Amino acid sequence: VWTDFETATIKDIFSKLDSEVVGFSSRFLYRCLIVYPWTQRYFAKFGNLYNAAAIMGNPMVAAHGKTVVQGLELAVKNMDNIKATYADLSVLHSEKLRVDPDNFKLLADCITIVVAAQMGAGFTPEVQAAFQKFLAVVISALGKQYH
Ligand code: HEM
């Protein structure tokens, strides 16, 4: 259950990310692959992820960042039904890709850091609380197949 403030905040963050923040989607994925290098192993087919420069210059990484944002936008559009919306994605990440679900939290933290850096003082504790609640629901829905 979402409060009006939470709903408005999440929608506002994603509407701004969409239009104003060029490269947002790639930046959080770069950060995840650099800060938590073991996450690179799932992206073997993306080729050279040898160092930060290689990661940030890799067009497949940038493209995949956009894919993840599209996944998040789907959750924003279906905020009251994220579990059902993510049913297929959860099966994909657990059964096919075999992503360790601990990594969802790490990626979510990278998303939070990039959003916070972008919003500056606008990222108040209340905004952070709403955003983290949203990401927690996303992670729980994505991890549904693991339980
Ligand atoms: C694919 C979303 C976390 C690894 C995808 C796709 C989406 C997505 C929308 C494309 C699915 C399709 O093609 O039908 C998300 C979201 C995440 C998340 C919303 C959490 C906030 C992770 C994490 C990892 C990961 C933490 C690994 C560390 C992958 C891989 C693919 C994939 C390897 C397939 C890439 C490809 O074959 O091109 N994810 N993901 N995901 N995801 Fe995630």
PDB file of C-alpha atoms and ligand atoms in Angstrom:
ATOM      1  CA  VAL A   1       0.000   0.000   0.000  1.00  0.00           C
ATOM      2  CA  TRP A   2       1.381   3.369  -1.048  1.00  0.00           C
ATOM      3  CA  THR A   3       0.699   6.797   0.407  1.00  0.00           C
ATOM      4  CA  ASP A   4      -0.113   9.650  -1.947  1.00  0.00           C
ATOM      5  CA  PHE A   5       3.311  11.115  -1.181  1.00  0.00           C
ATOM      6  CA  GLU A   6       5.085   7.861  -2.075  1.00  0.00           C
ATOM      7  CA  THR A   7       3.177   7.465  -5.331  1.00  0.00           C
ATOM      8  CA  ALA A   8       3.797  11.074  -6.339  1.00  0.00           C
ATOM      9  CA  THR A   9       7.482  10.884  -5.395  1.00  0.00           C
ATOM     10  CA  ILE A  10       8.187   7.688  -7.340  1.00  0.00           C
ATOM     11  CA  LYS A  11       6.363   8.932 -10.422  1.00  0.00           C
ATOM     12  CA  ASP A  12       8.148  12.275 -10.191  1.00  0.00           C
ATOM     13  CA  ILE A  13      11.600  10.679  -9.905  1.00  0.00           C
ATOM     14  CA  PHE A  14      11.037   8.476 -12.943  1.00  0.00           C
ATOM     15  CA  SER A  15       9.506  11.224 -15.047  1.00  0.00           C
ATOM     16  CA  LYS A  16      12.582  13.385 -14.437  1.00  0.00           C
ATOM     17  CA  LEU A  17      15.021  10.547 -14.997  1.00  0.00           C
ATOM     18  CA  ASP A  18      13.426   9.876 -18.311  1.00  0.00           C
ATOM     19  CA  SER A  19      13.735  13.319 -19.788  1.00  0.00           C
ATOM     20  CA  GLU A  20      16.402  15.227 -17.896  1.00  0.00           C
ATOM     21  CA  VAL A  21      19.052  12.742 -17.003  1.00  0.00           C
ATOM     22  CA  VAL A  22      20.961  11.664 -20.042  1.00  0.00           C
ATOM     23  CA  GLY A  23      22.801   8.433 -19.377  1.00  0.00           C
ATOM     24  CA  PHE A  24      21.250   7.790 -15.988  1.00  0.00           C
ATOM     25  CA  SER A  25      20.427   4.232 -16.875  1.00  0.00           C
ATOM     26  CA  SER A  26      23.933   3.362 -17.906  1.00  0.00           C
ATOM     27  CA  ARG A  27      25.533   5.122 -14.944  1.00  0.00           C
ATOM     28  CA  PHE A  28      23.993   2.929 -12.279  1.00  0.00           C
ATOM     29  CA  LEU A  29      24.895  -0.236 -14.160  1.00  0.00           C
ATOM     30  CA  TYR A  30      28.507   0.986 -14.630  1.00  0.00           C
ATOM     31  CA  ARG A  31      28.640   1.631 -10.936  1.00  0.00           C
ATOM     32  CA  CYS A  32      27.350  -1.819 -10.028  1.00  0.00           C
ATOM     33  CA  LEU A  33      29.821  -3.577 -12.351  1.00  0.00           C
ATOM     34  CA  ILE A  34      32.743  -1.495 -11.039  1.00  0.00           C
ATOM     35  CA  VAL A  35      31.947  -1.462  -7.314  1.00  0.00           C
ATOM     36  CA  TYR A  36      30.781  -5.102  -7.172  1.00  0.00           C
ATOM     37  CA  PRO A  37      32.980  -6.725  -9.832  1.00  0.00           C
ATOM     38  CA  TRP A  38      31.567 -10.233  -9.302  1.00  0.00           C
ATOM     39  CA  THR A  39      28.355  -9.022 -10.944  1.00  0.00           C
ATOM     40  CA  GLN A  40      30.348  -8.953 -14.209  1.00  0.00           C
ATOM     41  CA  ARG A  41      30.209 -12.730 -14.473  1.00  0.00           C
ATOM     42  CA  TYR A  42      26.538 -12.641 -15.491  1.00  0.00           C
ATOM     43  CA  PHE A  43      27.377 -10.398 -18.416  1.00  0.00           C
ATOM     44  CA  ALA A  44      30.089 -12.523 -20.049  1.00  0.00           C
ATOM     45  CA  LYS A  45      28.480 -12.074 -23.445  1.00  0.00           C
ATOM     46  CA  PHE A  46      28.966  -8.307 -23.212  1.00  0.00           C
ATOM     47  CA  GLY A  47      32.673  -8.848 -23.884  1.00  0.00           C
ATOM     48  CA  ASN A  48      35.380  -6.624 -22.412  1.00  0.00           C
ATOM     49  CA  LEU A  49      34.542  -5.466 -18.873  1.00  0.00           C
ATOM     50  CA  TYR A  50      38.183  -5.481 -17.819  1.00  0.00           C
ATOM     51  CA  ASN A  51      38.295  -2.097 -16.071  1.00  0.00           C
ATOM     52  CA  ALA A  52      36.161   0.967 -15.441  1.00  0.00           C
ATOM     53  CA  ALA A  53      37.033   2.561 -18.795  1.00  0.00           C
ATOM     54  CA  ALA A  54      36.117  -0.634 -20.650  1.00  0.00           C
ATOM     55  CA  ILE A  55      32.827  -0.914 -18.758  1.00  0.00           C
ATOM     56  CA  MET A  56      31.875   2.716 -19.389  1.00  0.00           C
ATOM     57  CA  GLY A  57      32.789   2.432 -23.062  1.00  0.00           C
ATOM     58  CA  ASN A  58      30.857  -0.778 -23.639  1.00  0.00           C
ATOM     59  CA  PRO A  59      27.703  -0.105 -25.678  1.00  0.00           C
ATOM     60  CA  MET A  60      26.090  -3.379 -24.572  1.00  0.00           C
ATOM     61  CA  VAL A  61      26.325  -2.265 -20.949  1.00  0.00           C
ATOM     62  CA  ALA A  62      24.729   1.085 -21.810  1.00  0.00           C
ATOM     63  CA  ALA A  63      21.961  -0.646 -23.738  1.00  0.00           C
ATOM     64  CA  HIS A  64      21.313  -3.058 -20.893  1.00  0.00           C
ATOM     65  CA  GLY A  65      21.054  -0.166 -18.420  1.00  0.00           C
ATOM     66  CA  LYS A  66      18.178   1.165 -20.515  1.00  0.00           C
ATOM     67  CA  THR A  67      16.535  -2.261 -20.465  1.00  0.00           C
ATOM     68  CA  VAL A  68      16.671  -2.315 -16.664  1.00  0.00           C
ATOM     69  CA  VAL A  69      15.163   1.186 -16.489  1.00  0.00           C
ATOM     70  CA  GLN A  70      12.354   0.053 -18.771  1.00  0.00           C
ATOM     71  CA  GLY A  71      11.777  -2.787 -16.316  1.00  0.00           C
ATOM     72  CA  LEU A  72      11.621  -0.271 -13.455  1.00  0.00           C
ATOM     73  CA  GLU A  73       9.233   1.939 -15.425  1.00  0.00           C
ATOM     74  CA  LEU A  74       6.957  -1.042 -15.853  1.00  0.00           C
ATOM     75  CA  ALA A  75       6.891  -1.363 -12.063  1.00  0.00           C
ATOM     76  CA  VAL A  76       6.099   2.367 -11.724  1.00  0.00           C
ATOM     77  CA  LYS A  77       3.169   1.969 -14.124  1.00  0.00           C
ATOM     78  CA  ASN A  78       1.899  -1.031 -12.128  1.00  0.00           C
ATOM     79  CA  MET A  79       2.743   0.078  -8.612  1.00  0.00           C
ATOM     80  CA  ASP A  80      -0.143  -1.823  -7.030  1.00  0.00           C
ATOM     81  CA  ASN A  81       0.671  -5.029  -8.818  1.00  0.00           C
ATOM     82  CA  ILE A  82       4.457  -5.274  -9.014  1.00  0.00           C
ATOM     83  CA  LYS A  83       4.633  -8.954  -8.053  1.00  0.00           C
ATOM     84  CA  ALA A  84       2.412 -10.084 -10.922  1.00  0.00           C
ATOM     85  CA  THR A  85       4.079  -7.611 -13.298  1.00  0.00           C
ATOM     86  CA  TYR A  86       7.482  -9.117 -12.485  1.00  0.00           C
ATOM     87  CA  ALA A  87       6.482 -12.790 -12.578  1.00  0.00           C
ATOM     88  CA  ASP A  88       8.290 -13.509 -15.857  1.00  0.00           C
ATOM     89  CA  LEU A  89      11.315 -11.369 -14.949  1.00  0.00           C
ATOM     90  CA  SER A  90      11.646 -13.265 -11.685  1.00  0.00           C
ATOM     91  CA  VAL A  91      11.646 -16.622 -13.477  1.00  0.00           C
ATOM     92  CA  LEU A  92      14.214 -15.282 -15.959  1.00  0.00           C
ATOM     93  CA  HIS A  93      16.621 -14.048 -13.282  1.00  0.00           C
ATOM     94  CA  SER A  94      16.303 -17.116 -11.066  1.00  0.00           C
ATOM     95  CA  GLU A  95      15.921 -20.101 -13.359  1.00  0.00           C
ATOM     96  CA  LYS A  96      17.591 -19.010 -16.575  1.00  0.00           C
ATOM     97  CA  LEU A  97      20.208 -16.451 -15.538  1.00  0.00           C
ATOM     98  CA  ARG A  98      20.699 -17.849 -12.015  1.00  0.00           C
ATOM     99  CA  VAL A  99      21.479 -14.430 -10.596  1.00  0.00           C
ATOM    100  CA  ASP A 100      22.275 -14.578  -6.875  1.00  0.00           C
ATOM    101  CA  PRO A 101      19.418 -12.489  -5.386  1.00  0.00           C
ATOM    102  CA  ASP A 102      21.844 -10.647  -3.067  1.00  0.00           C
ATOM    103  CA  ASN A 103      22.902  -8.782  -6.190  1.00  0.00           C
ATOM    104  CA  PHE A 104      19.462  -7.189  -6.604  1.00  0.00           C
ATOM    105  CA  LYS A 105      20.073  -5.218  -3.417  1.00  0.00           C
ATOM    106  CA  LEU A 106      23.504  -4.130  -4.620  1.00  0.00           C
ATOM    107  CA  LEU A 107      22.129  -2.907  -7.934  1.00  0.00           C
ATOM    108  CA  ALA A 108      19.310  -1.129  -6.091  1.00  0.00           C
ATOM    109  CA  ASP A 109      21.884   0.671  -3.935  1.00  0.00           C
ATOM    110  CA  CYS A 110      23.716   1.823  -7.058  1.00  0.00           C
ATOM    111  CA  ILE A 111      20.430   3.127  -8.469  1.00  0.00           C
ATOM    112  CA  THR A 112      19.776   5.009  -5.214  1.00  0.00           C
ATOM    113  CA  ILE A 113      23.235   6.591  -5.244  1.00  0.00           C
ATOM    114  CA  VAL A 114      22.893   7.794  -8.819  1.00  0.00           C
ATOM    115  CA  VAL A 115      19.404   9.195  -8.152  1.00  0.00           C
ATOM    116  CA  ALA A 116      20.623  10.904  -4.958  1.00  0.00           C
ATOM    117  CA  ALA A 117      23.605  12.460  -6.715  1.00  0.00           C
ATOM    118  CA  GLN A 118      21.313  13.711  -9.445  1.00  0.00           C
ATOM    119  CA  MET A 119      18.649  15.147  -7.124  1.00  0.00           C
ATOM    120  CA  GLY A 120      21.040  16.750  -4.665  1.00  0.00           C
ATOM    121  CA  ALA A 121      19.180  18.529  -1.867  1.00  0.00           C
ATOM    122  CA  GLY A 122      15.877  17.373  -3.364  1.00  0.00           C
ATOM    123  CA  PHE A 123      16.703  13.864  -2.183  1.00  0.00           C
ATOM    124  CA  THR A 124      15.271  14.485   1.278  1.00  0.00           C
ATOM    125  CA  PRO A 125      14.956  11.694   3.866  1.00  0.00           C
ATOM    126  CA  GLU A 126      11.255  11.411   3.001  1.00  0.00           C
ATOM    127  CA  VAL A 127      12.063  11.052  -0.693  1.00  0.00           C
ATOM    128  CA  GLN A 128      14.749   8.487   0.114  1.00  0.00           C
ATOM    129  CA  ALA A 129      12.310   6.505   2.265  1.00  0.00           C
ATOM    130  CA  ALA A 130       9.738   6.419  -0.558  1.00  0.00           C
ATOM    131  CA  PHE A 131      12.347   5.465  -3.149  1.00  0.00           C
ATOM    132  CA  GLN A 132      13.838   2.697  -1.012  1.00  0.00           C
ATOM    133  CA  LYS A 133      10.407   1.293  -0.310  1.00  0.00           C
ATOM    134  CA  PHE A 134       9.766   1.156  -4.053  1.00  0.00           C
ATOM    135  CA  LEU A 135      13.083  -0.598  -4.705  1.00  0.00           C
ATOM    136  CA  ALA A 136      12.437  -3.038  -1.849  1.00  0.00           C
ATOM    137  CA  VAL A 137       9.126  -4.036  -3.445  1.00  0.00           C
ATOM    138  CA  VAL A 138      10.846  -4.403  -6.827  1.00  0.00           C
ATOM    139  CA  ILE A 139      13.544  -6.627  -5.303  1.00  0.00           C
ATOM    140  CA  SER A 140      11.019  -8.725  -3.452  1.00  0.00           C
ATOM    141  CA  ALA A 141       8.992  -9.232  -6.647  1.00  0.00           C
ATOM    142  CA  LEU A 142      12.117 -10.044  -8.645  1.00  0.00           C
ATOM    143  CA  GLY A 143      13.171 -12.575  -6.022  1.00  0.00           C
ATOM    144  CA  LYS A 144       9.788 -14.225  -5.756  1.00  0.00           C
ATOM    145  CA  GLN A 145      10.861 -17.371  -7.583  1.00  0.00           C
ATOM    146  CA  TYR A 146      13.702 -17.948  -5.128  1.00  0.00           C
ATOM    147  CA  HIS A 147      11.567 -18.494  -2.041  1.00  0.00           C
TER     148      HIS A 147
HETATM  149  C1  HEM B   1      17.922  -9.114 -18.106  1.00  0.00           C
HETATM  150  C2  HEM B   1      15.575  -6.052 -15.140  1.00  0.00           C
HETATM  151  C3  HEM B   1      18.825  -6.963 -11.642  1.00  0.00           C
HETATM  152  C4  HEM B   1      21.377  -9.718 -14.718  1.00  0.00           C
HETATM  153  C5  HEM B   1      17.012  -8.204 -17.603  1.00  0.00           C
HETATM  154  C6  HEM B   1      15.887  -7.648 -18.331  1.00  0.00           C
HETATM  155  C7  HEM B   1      15.246  -6.777 -17.495  1.00  0.00           C
HETATM  156  C8  HEM B   1      15.945  -6.782 -16.242  1.00  0.00           C
HETATM  157  C9  HEM B   1      13.994  -5.933 -17.819  1.00  0.00           C
HETATM  158  C10 HEM B   1      15.524  -7.999 -19.775  1.00  0.00           C
HETATM  159  C11 HEM B   1      14.592  -9.179 -19.752  1.00  0.00           C
HETATM  160  C12 HEM B   1      14.219  -9.668 -21.125  1.00  0.00           C
HETATM  161  O1  HEM B   1      15.047  -9.602 -22.036  1.00  0.00           O
HETATM  162  O2  HEM B   1      13.072 -10.119 -21.268  1.00  0.00           O
HETATM  163  C13 HEM B   1      16.238  -6.057 -13.925  1.00  0.00           C
HETATM  164  C14 HEM B   1      15.836  -5.275 -12.762  1.00  0.00           C
HETATM  165  C15 HEM B   1      16.754  -5.536 -11.785  1.00  0.00           C
HETATM  166  C16 HEM B   1      17.724  -6.471 -12.335  1.00  0.00           C
HETATM  167  C17 HEM B   1      14.617  -4.357 -12.697  1.00  0.00           C
HETATM  168  C18 HEM B   1      16.855  -5.002 -10.358  1.00  0.00           C
HETATM  169  C19 HEM B   1      16.535  -3.800  -9.976  1.00  0.00           C
HETATM  170  C20 HEM B   1      19.818  -7.755 -12.190  1.00  0.00           C
HETATM  171  C21 HEM B   1      21.057  -8.113 -11.515  1.00  0.00           C
HETATM  172  C22 HEM B   1      21.770  -8.893 -12.388  1.00  0.00           C
HETATM  173  C23 HEM B   1      20.984  -9.013 -13.599  1.00  0.00           C
HETATM  174  C24 HEM B   1      21.439  -7.660 -10.110  1.00  0.00           C
HETATM  175  C25 HEM B   1      23.130  -9.524 -12.215  1.00  0.00           C
HETATM  176  C26 HEM B   1      24.047  -9.118 -11.385  1.00  0.00           C
HETATM  177  C27 HEM B   1      20.663  -9.770 -15.900  1.00  0.00           C
HETATM  178  C28 HEM B   1      21.144 -10.466 -17.092  1.00  0.00           C
HETATM  179  C29 HEM B   1      20.151 -10.288 -18.070  1.00  0.00           C
HETATM  180  C30 HEM B   1      19.077  -9.503 -17.452  1.00  0.00           C
HETATM  181  C31 HEM B   1      22.476 -11.222 -17.233  1.00  0.00           C
HETATM  182  C32 HEM B   1      20.173 -10.817 -19.513  1.00  0.00           C
HETATM  183  C33 HEM B   1      20.969  -9.849 -20.355  1.00  0.00           C
HETATM  184  C34 HEM B   1      20.999 -10.233 -21.798  1.00  0.00           C
HETATM  185  O3  HEM B   1      20.943 -11.419 -22.086  1.00  0.00           O
HETATM  186  O4  HEM B   1      21.094  -9.324 -22.640  1.00  0.00           O
HETATM  187  N1  HEM B   1      17.016  -7.671 -16.339  1.00  0.00           N
HETATM  188  N2  HEM B   1      17.372  -6.770 -13.624  1.00  0.00           N
HETATM  189  N3  HEM B   1      19.800  -8.326 -13.443  1.00  0.00           N
HETATM  190  N4  HEM B   1      19.429  -9.212 -16.159  1.00  0.00           N
HETATM  191 FE1  HEM B   1      18.360  -8.082 -14.862  1.00  0.00          FE
END
